[in-house]
Amino acid sequence: MTFATLGLIEPLLRSLEKLGYQTPTPVQAQAIPAVLAGRDLMAAAQTGTGKTAGFALPLLQLLAMEGPKVAANSVRALILVPTRELAEQVHEAVRQYAENLPLRTYAVYGGVSINPQMMKLRSGVDLLVATPGRLLDLFRQNALKFNQLQTLVLDEADRMLDLGFSEELANIYRALPKKRQTLLFSATFSDDIRLLAGQMLNDPLSIEVSPRNVAANTVKQWIVTVDKKRKPELFVHLMRKGKWKQVLVFAKTRNGVDALVEKLQGLGVNADGIHGDKPQATRQRALDRFKASEVQILVATDVAARGLDIEDLPLVVNFDLPIVAEDYIHRIGRTGRAGSTGEAISLVCADEVNLLSAIEMLTRQTLKRQNEPDFEPEHRVPETDASGQVIKKPKKPKKPKASGGGGGKRNLGKWVDSGEVAPAEPSIKPVRKVPVFNTGPRKRKP
Ligand code: AMP
C-alpha cells in the first residue's frame, strides 16, 4: 500500500517523499480514506503510531480542495491539543505536510503573549492548532470566529480530560457549528472518553491500532524496588552502571524535577528539566537540546512531556510512578517505537505499591522486579500482580521492644523523606469532570 493509493494528492505526496515516509502506518491506512470521505472518527492510537499524519494529511487535502477562502478572524479546521509542546509539535508536522499547498496554518497556546496571536489571526487561518484555554480566550476577545469551521480534531482527548479541560471543551463545543466533521484521537478509551465521543461524534468510524490499553510489547519493562529517600542515589548508580546516554526521566512533581536535575548537574552530568513552571521558551530550548543530544538526561513531569516526539529514544526511566496509570503507557510510548526495542525502568518505593498495582492491572502484566544489590529497601514493596491484587504477607510477630526504642513511630518517620509530607492514600484515578453538552439534533454532513 502507498500514500497515493489512499487517495492523497500530489502536493502532499511530494512532501511525504521529502520526509522519507514510504508506507502508511496502520492508523494512517485506516484514517486517511475515512477522513477524505467526510466520516467522523474515533481512533485509539498513541503517540508513535503516526496518528498526526493520519488526521493532518486528509485534513489538509480537504482544506485545499474544498470550501471557501478563509475570512478575516476565521478558522476552517481546528486541532485541539492538551499542551503547548504538543501544539508546537503538531503544527510543525502540519507545516511540513502543507509545504506545497496554499494554506495558512498556525498554533496558539497559553504561557506566551496573546497579542501577536490576535494579530496573526486577523487575516484568518485555514488550520489552527490550539490548546483549549487560549483558544477560548481568543474567541472571547473576538479574535476568532467559528462560522467557517468545517473540521474539529481532538488530539489526545484523554489527556485533555485528565488535565481538567472538560469545561473548556464544553464551552468550545457550544461555540462551534453543529454541521462539521469531528475526529477524536485518544491513547486510552475510558468511559469518560466514550461519553465525550458519544456527544461530539456523529456515526464515527472506530479505529483501534493497538490493543486497548496495552503498552507496546517492544519495550522491555522492569522495576527496581528501593526506599524513597534513596531514589536519587539509585538513579545515579544505574546511570553509571548502564552507561546511559540519552534518557527521558519522569518525576511526579515540579520540585522533584528540579531536585533531580540539581543533583545530576552537581555531579557534572549534562541534565535539564522541563515542567509547567518554566517559561515556554526555556522548555522548548531544553527539549531541542535533548533531541540534538546536547543534553543527556531530560527530567520531566507528565504534563510537560506530553506528546513529545523523540525518535529512537532507547530508555525511559520512571523516577516516580505516575498517579494516573494511563500515563505509564504514555510515558513508555516514547521508547520502542517503529519496531525498535526500548527499555522502561521504574524506581518503585513502598508507598507507590497501589500505583504499581494499577499499572499492572491496566497493562495486564506483572512487571519484572530486579533487585539492585545494596539498594534493597528497608520498607518492602509488597508483591503485586496483574489481577490488581497487592499480596500482603502476614506480618511477623513483633519482637519485644528493647529499652528506650522509639517503637513504631520511628518506622513511620523513615517512611517519608525529611521535609516531605506523607502522601495521602494515592488515588488510582483522579476524578474527572465530564462536560455536559447540549446534545440537540445533529445535522449530518451533506
Ligand atoms: P506520531 O505518532 O504522529 O507522533 O508520529 C510519530 C513519528 O513517526 C513522527 O516522527 C512522524 O514523523 C513519523 N511518521 C509518521 N508517519 C510515518 C510514516 N508513514 N513513515 C515514516 N515515519 C512516519
Short mmCIF file of C-alpha atoms and ligand atoms in Angstrom, two decimals:
data_model
loop_
_atom_site.label_atom_id
_atom_site.label_comp_id
_atom_site.label_asym_id
_atom_site.label_seq_id
_atom_site.Cartn_x
_atom_site.Cartn_y
_atom_site.Cartn_z
CA MET A 1 0.00 0.00 0.00
CA THR A 2 1.21 3.52 -0.78
CA PHE A 3 0.06 7.02 0.16
CA ALA A 4 -1.01 7.50 -3.46
CA THR A 5 -3.39 4.53 -3.31
CA LEU A 6 -5.01 6.09 -0.23
CA GLY A 7 -6.10 8.95 -2.47
CA LEU A 8 -3.72 11.71 -1.40
CA ILE A 9 -2.98 14.48 -3.87
CA GLU A 10 0.35 15.13 -5.49
CA PRO A 11 1.47 18.17 -3.41
CA LEU A 12 1.10 16.07 -0.25
CA LEU A 13 2.85 13.08 -1.82
CA ARG A 14 5.79 15.33 -2.63
CA SER A 15 6.04 16.48 0.99
CA LEU A 16 5.93 12.88 2.21
CA GLU A 17 8.64 11.88 -0.19
CA LYS A 18 10.81 14.68 1.12
CA LEU A 19 10.17 13.47 4.69
CA GLY A 20 11.04 9.90 3.72
CA TYR A 21 7.64 8.40 4.60
CA GLN A 22 7.27 5.41 2.28
CA THR A 23 4.46 3.28 3.63
CA PRO A 24 1.40 4.41 5.55
CA THR A 25 1.25 3.19 9.15
CA PRO A 26 -1.86 1.18 10.15
CA VAL A 27 -3.63 4.21 11.65
CA GLN A 28 -2.89 6.23 8.51
CA ALA A 29 -4.13 3.44 6.22
CA GLN A 30 -7.46 3.44 8.05
CA ALA A 31 -7.88 7.11 8.89
CA ILE A 32 -6.88 8.81 5.62
CA PRO A 33 -9.60 7.34 3.33
CA ALA A 34 -12.25 7.73 6.06
CA VAL A 35 -11.45 11.39 6.69
CA LEU A 36 -11.31 12.12 2.96
CA ALA A 37 -14.78 10.58 2.69
CA GLY A 38 -16.04 13.01 5.34
CA ARG A 39 -16.54 10.46 8.13
CA ASP A 40 -16.26 11.24 11.82
CA LEU A 41 -13.57 9.21 13.52
CA MET A 42 -12.87 7.75 16.91
CA ALA A 43 -9.33 6.44 16.94
CA ALA A 44 -7.44 4.66 19.70
CA ALA A 45 -3.86 5.48 18.84
CA GLN A 46 -0.97 6.60 20.97
CA THR A 47 1.98 8.81 20.13
CA GLY A 48 4.36 6.98 17.85
CA THR A 49 1.73 5.35 15.67
CA GLY A 50 1.81 8.10 13.05
CA LYS A 51 -1.59 9.42 14.15
CA THR A 52 -0.69 13.06 13.46
CA ALA A 53 -0.22 12.41 9.74
CA GLY A 54 -3.30 10.18 9.93
CA PHE A 55 -5.52 13.18 10.57
CA ALA A 56 -3.40 16.06 9.24
CA LEU A 57 -2.86 14.78 5.70
CA PRO A 58 -6.52 14.22 4.74
CA LEU A 59 -7.50 17.38 6.61
CA LEU A 60 -5.07 19.48 4.58
CA GLN A 61 -6.31 17.85 1.40
CA LEU A 62 -9.94 18.69 2.20
CA LEU A 63 -8.98 22.27 3.04
CA ALA A 64 -7.05 22.65 -0.21
CA MET A 65 -9.70 21.05 -2.43
CA GLU A 66 -12.98 22.20 -0.90
CA GLY A 67 -14.65 25.11 0.77
CA PRO A 68 -14.38 28.88 0.65
CA LYS A 69 -11.34 31.10 1.08
CA VAL A 70 -10.81 31.76 4.76
CA ALA A 71 -12.35 35.02 6.01
CA ALA A 72 -10.83 37.51 8.46
CA ASN A 73 -10.50 36.15 12.02
CA SER A 74 -11.86 32.83 10.86
CA VAL A 75 -10.58 29.29 11.01
CA ARG A 76 -11.62 26.36 8.81
CA ALA A 77 -10.09 23.46 10.74
CA LEU A 78 -9.20 23.27 14.39
CA ILE A 79 -6.89 20.79 16.12
CA LEU A 80 -7.22 20.86 19.89
CA VAL A 81 -4.30 19.50 21.89
CA PRO A 82 -3.61 19.34 25.66
CA THR A 83 -0.21 21.08 25.89
CA ARG A 84 1.89 23.79 24.33
CA GLU A 85 4.60 21.32 23.39
CA LEU A 86 2.16 19.15 21.53
CA ALA A 87 0.70 22.24 19.83
CA GLU A 88 4.17 23.15 18.55
CA GLN A 89 4.91 19.60 17.53
CA VAL A 90 1.63 19.04 15.68
CA HIS A 91 1.93 22.39 13.97
CA GLU A 92 5.47 21.63 12.86
CA ALA A 93 4.24 18.36 11.31
CA VAL A 94 1.33 20.19 9.64
CA ARG A 95 3.69 22.84 8.28
CA GLN A 96 5.88 20.19 6.70
CA TYR A 97 2.98 18.30 5.14
CA ALA A 98 1.40 21.52 3.83
CA GLU A 99 4.61 22.86 2.31
CA ASN A 100 3.29 22.63 -1.25
CA LEU A 101 -0.24 23.80 -0.53
CA PRO A 102 -1.51 27.40 -0.44
CA LEU A 103 -2.86 27.12 3.11
CA ARG A 104 -2.30 29.23 6.18
CA THR A 105 -1.59 27.28 9.37
CA TYR A 106 -0.81 28.48 12.87
CA ALA A 107 -0.56 27.35 16.51
CA VAL A 108 -1.85 29.18 19.60
CA TYR A 109 -1.31 28.27 23.24
CA GLY A 110 -1.07 29.89 26.65
CA GLY A 111 2.02 30.97 28.54
CA VAL A 112 3.03 33.44 25.83
CA SER A 113 1.69 36.87 24.90
CA ILE A 114 -1.75 36.84 23.29
CA ASN A 115 -1.29 39.98 21.16
CA PRO A 116 0.88 38.54 18.38
CA GLN A 117 -1.60 35.67 18.17
CA MET A 118 -4.51 38.12 17.78
CA MET A 119 -2.61 39.96 15.05
CA LYS A 120 -1.88 36.77 13.17
CA LEU A 121 -5.50 35.62 13.31
CA ARG A 122 -6.76 38.85 11.75
CA SER A 123 -6.25 37.64 8.23
CA GLY A 124 -7.77 34.22 9.02
CA VAL A 125 -6.13 30.80 9.28
CA ASP A 126 -7.07 27.65 7.36
CA LEU A 127 -5.84 25.28 10.04
CA LEU A 128 -5.31 26.25 13.64
CA VAL A 129 -3.66 24.09 16.32
CA ALA A 130 -4.67 25.24 19.81
CA THR A 131 -4.75 24.43 23.47
CA PRO A 132 -8.30 24.79 24.84
CA GLY A 133 -7.75 27.63 27.33
CA ARG A 134 -6.00 30.02 24.94
CA LEU A 135 -8.46 29.21 22.18
CA LEU A 136 -11.34 30.28 24.42
CA ASP A 137 -9.52 33.48 25.42
CA LEU A 138 -9.07 34.37 21.76
CA PHE A 139 -12.69 33.55 20.99
CA ARG A 140 -13.95 35.65 23.90
CA GLN A 141 -11.85 38.58 22.74
CA ASN A 142 -13.41 38.32 19.29
CA ALA A 143 -10.11 37.40 17.70
CA LEU A 144 -11.67 34.19 16.38
CA LYS A 145 -14.92 33.22 14.70
CA PHE A 146 -16.02 29.67 14.09
CA ASN A 147 -18.69 30.11 11.42
CA GLN A 148 -16.36 28.77 8.71
CA LEU A 149 -15.22 25.82 10.77
CA GLN A 150 -15.64 22.54 8.92
CA THR A 151 -13.45 20.12 10.90
CA LEU A 152 -12.58 19.68 14.56
CA VAL A 153 -9.82 17.33 15.74
CA LEU A 154 -9.45 16.38 19.40
CA ASP A 155 -5.92 15.07 19.75
CA GLU A 156 -5.02 13.19 22.93
CA ALA A 157 -8.55 13.66 24.18
CA ASP A 158 -7.93 11.51 27.27
CA ARG A 159 -5.18 13.85 28.33
CA MET A 160 -7.34 16.92 27.86
CA LEU A 161 -9.84 15.45 30.30
CA ASP A 162 -7.05 14.42 32.70
CA LEU A 163 -5.77 17.98 32.68
CA GLY A 164 -9.19 19.30 33.61
CA PHE A 165 -10.10 20.85 30.26
CA SER A 166 -13.60 19.38 30.26
CA GLU A 167 -15.29 22.72 30.90
CA GLU A 168 -13.26 24.47 28.20
CA LEU A 169 -14.15 21.68 25.79
CA ALA A 170 -17.83 22.06 26.59
CA ASN A 171 -17.63 25.83 26.01
CA ILE A 172 -15.78 25.40 22.73
CA TYR A 173 -18.26 22.75 21.65
CA ARG A 174 -21.13 25.19 22.21
CA ALA A 175 -19.46 27.82 20.04
CA LEU A 176 -18.85 25.51 17.07
CA PRO A 177 -21.18 24.97 14.12
CA LYS A 178 -23.21 21.80 14.57
CA LYS A 179 -22.56 20.76 11.00
CA ARG A 180 -18.93 19.72 10.94
CA GLN A 181 -16.61 16.74 10.77
CA THR A 182 -15.10 15.63 14.09
CA LEU A 183 -12.10 13.37 14.65
CA LEU A 184 -11.22 12.15 18.12
CA PHE A 185 -7.84 10.60 18.94
CA SER A 186 -7.03 9.15 22.32
CA ALA A 187 -4.36 6.79 23.63
CA THR A 188 -6.81 5.22 26.02
CA PHE A 189 -10.56 4.85 26.00
CA SER A 190 -12.03 5.32 29.42
CA ASP A 191 -15.75 5.56 29.98
CA ASP A 192 -15.41 9.36 30.13
CA ILE A 193 -13.85 9.45 26.68
CA ARG A 194 -16.57 7.21 25.29
CA LEU A 195 -19.15 9.56 26.78
CA LEU A 196 -17.41 12.55 25.21
CA ALA A 197 -17.23 10.72 21.89
CA GLY A 198 -20.93 9.89 22.09
CA GLN A 199 -21.73 13.57 22.48
CA MET A 200 -19.33 15.03 19.96
CA LEU A 201 -19.20 12.50 17.14
CA ASN A 202 -21.73 11.58 14.51
CA ASP A 203 -21.77 7.93 13.44
CA PRO A 204 -18.00 7.66 13.84
CA LEU A 205 -15.76 5.04 12.32
CA SER A 206 -13.82 3.34 15.12
CA ILE A 207 -10.16 2.65 14.61
CA GLU A 208 -8.02 0.76 17.04
CA VAL A 209 -4.42 0.23 16.07
CA SER A 210 -3.02 -1.17 19.26
CA PRO A 211 -4.81 -3.44 21.70
CA ARG A 212 -6.79 -1.39 24.14
CA ASN A 213 -4.69 -0.08 27.00
CA VAL A 214 -1.80 -2.42 26.33
CA ALA A 215 1.68 -0.99 26.33
CA ALA A 216 3.92 -1.59 23.35
CA ASN A 217 5.43 -5.04 23.64
CA THR A 218 8.64 -3.89 22.01
CA VAL A 219 9.50 -2.19 25.31
CA LYS A 220 11.42 -4.17 27.90
CA GLN A 221 9.90 -3.10 31.18
CA TRP A 222 11.13 -3.74 34.70
CA ILE A 223 11.12 -2.20 38.13
CA VAL A 224 13.70 -1.76 40.86
CA THR A 225 12.36 -1.52 44.38
CA VAL A 226 14.05 1.00 46.64
CA ASP A 227 13.40 3.20 49.64
CA LYS A 228 12.04 6.56 48.60
CA LYS A 229 14.88 8.58 50.05
CA ARG A 230 17.46 6.53 48.14
CA LYS A 231 15.94 7.00 44.71
CA PRO A 232 18.37 9.73 43.58
CA GLU A 233 21.32 7.61 44.67
CA LEU A 234 19.94 4.55 42.88
CA PHE A 235 19.31 6.59 39.75
CA VAL A 236 22.94 7.74 39.63
CA HIS A 237 24.13 4.20 40.32
CA LEU A 238 22.02 2.72 37.49
CA MET A 239 23.01 5.54 35.15
CA ARG A 240 26.70 4.83 35.68
CA LYS A 241 26.32 1.07 35.64
CA GLY A 242 24.21 1.09 32.46
CA LYS A 243 26.31 3.85 30.83
CA TRP A 244 23.08 5.63 29.94
CA LYS A 245 23.39 8.01 27.03
CA GLN A 246 20.01 9.58 26.26
CA VAL A 247 17.36 9.16 28.90
CA LEU A 248 13.96 10.71 29.42
CA VAL A 249 13.12 10.65 33.13
CA PHE A 250 9.69 11.23 34.63
CA ALA A 251 9.24 12.71 38.06
CA LYS A 252 5.93 13.31 39.77
CA THR A 253 6.29 16.94 40.79
CA ARG A 254 7.96 20.12 39.64
CA ASN A 255 10.07 20.11 42.80
CA GLY A 256 11.03 16.52 42.08
CA VAL A 257 12.22 17.51 38.60
CA ASP A 258 14.27 20.43 39.93
CA ALA A 259 15.83 18.39 42.75
CA LEU A 260 16.97 15.58 40.46
CA VAL A 261 18.32 17.96 37.83
CA GLU A 262 20.23 19.84 40.50
CA LYS A 263 21.72 16.64 41.88
CA LEU A 264 22.77 15.44 38.44
CA GLN A 265 24.23 18.77 37.45
CA GLY A 266 26.10 18.82 40.75
CA LEU A 267 27.73 15.56 39.70
CA GLY A 268 28.72 17.06 36.37
CA VAL A 269 26.00 15.23 34.42
CA ASN A 270 24.52 17.07 31.47
CA ALA A 271 20.91 17.21 32.66
CA ASP A 272 18.00 19.58 32.19
CA GLY A 273 14.38 19.65 33.30
CA ILE A 274 11.00 20.68 31.93
CA HIS A 275 7.83 21.38 33.86
CA GLY A 276 4.87 23.68 33.86
CA ASP A 277 6.52 26.41 35.95
CA LYS A 278 9.19 27.07 33.35
CA PRO A 279 8.57 29.54 30.55
CA GLN A 280 7.68 28.05 27.21
CA ALA A 281 10.91 29.21 25.55
CA THR A 282 13.04 27.53 28.24
CA ARG A 283 11.07 24.30 27.89
CA GLN A 284 11.42 24.31 24.14
CA ARG A 285 15.16 25.00 24.35
CA ALA A 286 15.69 22.11 26.79
CA LEU A 287 13.73 19.83 24.50
CA ASP A 288 15.60 20.89 21.37
CA ARG A 289 18.93 20.37 23.11
CA PHE A 290 17.84 16.94 24.30
CA LYS A 291 16.75 15.98 20.79
CA ALA A 292 20.10 17.20 19.45
CA SER A 293 21.86 15.05 22.11
CA GLU A 294 23.35 18.16 23.73
CA VAL A 295 21.52 17.22 26.92
CA GLN A 296 21.98 13.67 28.11
CA ILE A 297 19.22 13.44 30.69
CA LEU A 298 15.92 15.25 30.43
CA VAL A 299 13.74 15.15 33.53
CA ALA A 300 10.08 16.00 33.01
CA THR A 301 6.66 15.98 34.57
CA ASP A 302 3.89 14.20 32.67
CA VAL A 303 2.25 17.40 31.56
CA ALA A 304 5.41 18.94 30.13
CA ALA A 305 6.42 15.76 28.36
CA ARG A 306 3.06 15.06 26.84
CA GLY A 307 3.28 14.14 23.19
CA LEU A 308 6.99 14.76 22.91
CA ASP A 309 8.16 13.05 19.79
CA ILE A 310 11.72 11.98 20.22
CA GLU A 311 12.90 9.42 17.74
CA ASP A 312 14.77 6.29 18.76
CA LEU A 313 14.76 7.01 22.45
CA PRO A 314 16.41 3.95 23.98
CA LEU A 315 15.38 4.41 27.58
CA VAL A 316 12.64 5.91 29.70
CA VAL A 317 13.02 5.99 33.49
CA ASN A 318 10.11 6.47 35.85
CA PHE A 319 11.81 8.10 38.80
CA ASP A 320 8.32 8.21 40.30
CA LEU A 321 5.36 6.18 39.13
CA PRO A 322 2.57 8.22 37.59
CA ILE A 323 -0.52 8.94 39.67
CA VAL A 324 -2.73 8.07 36.70
CA ALA A 325 -1.98 4.57 35.43
CA GLU A 326 -2.69 5.52 31.80
CA ASP A 327 0.25 7.91 31.96
CA TYR A 328 2.54 4.91 32.30
CA ILE A 329 1.54 3.89 28.79
CA HIS A 330 2.10 7.42 27.51
CA ARG A 331 5.49 7.59 29.17
CA ILE A 332 6.87 4.33 27.89
CA GLY A 333 5.39 5.07 24.46
CA ARG A 334 8.44 7.30 23.92
CA THR A 335 10.66 4.28 23.53
CA GLY A 336 10.48 1.10 21.45
CA ARG A 337 8.88 2.92 18.53
CA ALA A 338 8.55 1.70 14.99
CA GLY A 339 9.75 -1.79 15.78
CA SER A 340 12.93 -0.79 17.64
CA THR A 341 13.34 -2.17 21.13
CA GLY A 342 13.29 0.15 24.08
CA GLU A 343 13.62 -0.10 27.79
CA ALA A 344 11.50 1.35 30.57
CA ILE A 345 12.74 1.21 34.14
CA SER A 346 10.66 2.27 37.13
CA LEU A 347 12.06 3.02 40.57
CA VAL A 348 9.35 1.95 42.97
CA CYS A 349 9.11 2.61 46.70
CA ALA A 350 6.73 1.10 49.23
CA ASP A 351 4.18 3.90 49.17
CA GLU A 352 3.80 3.53 45.40
CA VAL A 353 2.54 -0.04 45.61
CA ASN A 354 -1.05 0.87 44.76
CA LEU A 355 0.12 2.83 41.72
CA LEU A 356 2.21 -0.15 40.63
CA SER A 357 -0.75 -2.44 41.02
CA ALA A 358 -2.96 -0.12 38.93
CA ILE A 359 -0.36 -0.06 36.14
CA GLU A 360 -0.05 -3.83 36.13
CA MET A 361 -3.80 -4.20 36.00
CA LEU A 362 -4.12 -1.71 33.14
CA THR A 363 -1.29 -3.20 31.09
CA ARG A 364 -2.29 -6.74 32.04
CA GLN A 365 1.20 -7.76 33.02
CA THR A 366 3.23 -8.21 36.16
CA LEU A 367 6.30 -6.03 35.88
CA LYS A 368 9.52 -7.91 36.40
CA ARG A 369 11.38 -6.98 39.55
CA GLN A 370 15.11 -6.65 39.55
CA ASN A 371 16.76 -6.02 42.86
CA GLU A 372 19.85 -3.89 42.91
CA PRO A 373 22.41 -5.11 45.45
CA ASP A 374 23.00 -2.52 48.20
CA PHE A 375 19.69 -0.81 47.39
CA GLU A 376 17.25 -3.38 48.75
CA PRO A 377 14.56 -1.35 50.51
CA GLU A 378 14.09 -1.36 54.24
CA HIS A 379 10.42 -0.76 53.51
CA ARG A 380 9.49 -3.75 51.41
CA VAL A 381 7.31 -3.16 48.36
CA PRO A 382 4.56 -5.80 48.63
CA GLU A 383 4.22 -8.23 45.74
CA THR A 384 1.67 -7.26 43.13
CA ASP A 385 0.24 -8.87 40.04
CA ALA A 386 -1.86 -8.08 37.01
CA SER A 387 -5.08 -9.02 38.81
CA GLY A 388 -4.76 -5.80 40.77
CA GLN A 389 -4.03 -7.60 43.98
CA VAL A 390 -1.48 -6.36 46.43
CA ILE A 391 -0.22 -9.51 48.06
CA LYS A 392 0.36 -8.74 51.68
CA LYS A 393 2.49 -11.22 53.52
CA PRO A 394 1.39 -11.90 57.08
CA LYS A 395 3.20 -9.66 59.50
CA LYS A 396 5.97 -11.20 61.52
CA PRO A 397 5.21 -11.22 65.21
CA LYS A 398 6.82 -8.19 66.82
CA LYS A 399 9.94 -8.73 68.83
CA PRO A 400 9.76 -7.47 72.36
CA LYS A 401 10.92 -3.87 72.47
CA ALA A 402 14.46 -3.10 73.52
CA SER A 403 14.69 -0.40 76.14
CA GLY A 404 14.50 3.22 75.03
CA GLY A 405 13.41 2.48 71.45
CA GLY A 406 11.06 4.77 69.53
CA GLY A 407 8.84 1.86 68.53
CA GLY A 408 6.51 2.09 65.59
CA LYS A 409 6.78 5.85 65.35
CA ARG A 410 10.38 5.64 64.28
CA ASN A 411 9.41 3.38 61.41
CA LEU A 412 6.77 5.81 60.32
CA GLY A 413 9.37 8.55 60.38
CA LYS A 414 11.56 6.59 57.98
CA TRP A 415 8.67 6.11 55.59
CA VAL A 416 8.74 9.70 54.47
CA ASP A 417 11.73 11.76 53.44
CA SER A 418 12.59 14.66 55.67
CA GLY A 419 10.90 17.82 54.53
CA GLU A 420 8.18 15.96 52.69
CA VAL A 421 4.62 15.48 53.63
CA ALA A 422 3.38 11.93 53.72
CA PRO A 423 1.25 11.36 50.64
CA ALA A 424 -2.39 10.68 51.11
CA GLU A 425 -3.54 7.27 50.05
CA PRO A 426 -2.85 7.52 46.34
CA SER A 427 -5.96 7.64 44.27
CA ILE A 428 -5.56 5.40 41.27
CA LYS A 429 -7.70 7.61 39.12
CA PRO A 430 -8.38 11.27 39.69
CA VAL A 431 -11.96 12.29 39.49
CA ARG A 432 -12.53 13.65 36.05
CA LYS A 433 -15.24 16.06 35.22
CA VAL A 434 -17.06 15.22 32.06
CA PRO A 435 -18.62 18.10 30.17
CA VAL A 436 -22.33 18.26 29.88
CA PHE A 437 -23.25 19.19 26.38
CA ASN A 438 -26.46 20.32 24.83
CA THR A 439 -26.96 17.40 22.58
CA GLY A 440 -29.58 18.73 20.27
CA PRO A 441 -30.26 17.01 16.97
CA ARG A 442 -27.12 16.91 14.86
CA LYS A 443 -27.18 17.55 11.18
CA ARG A 444 -25.17 15.17 9.05
CA LYS A 445 -22.59 16.42 6.66
CA PRO A 446 -24.06 16.70 3.19
P1 AMP B 1 3.06 10.50 15.77
O1 AMP B 1 2.50 9.20 16.24
O2 AMP B 1 2.09 11.23 14.91
O3 AMP B 1 3.58 11.32 16.91
O4 AMP B 1 4.30 10.17 14.79
C1 AMP B 1 5.46 9.53 15.24
C2 AMP B 1 6.64 9.71 14.31
O5 AMP B 1 6.51 8.90 13.15
C3 AMP B 1 6.85 11.13 13.77
O6 AMP B 1 8.22 11.43 13.90
C4 AMP B 1 6.47 11.07 12.33
O7 AMP B 1 7.22 11.99 11.56
C5 AMP B 1 6.81 9.65 11.97
N1 AMP B 1 5.94 9.07 10.91
C6 AMP B 1 4.61 9.20 10.81
N2 AMP B 1 4.13 8.52 9.77
C7 AMP B 1 5.18 7.92 9.19
C8 AMP B 1 5.33 7.05 8.04
N3 AMP B 1 4.28 6.65 7.33
N4 AMP B 1 6.56 6.63 7.74
C9 AMP B 1 7.62 7.02 8.47
N5 AMP B 1 7.56 7.83 9.56
C10 AMP B 1 6.35 8.28 9.91
#
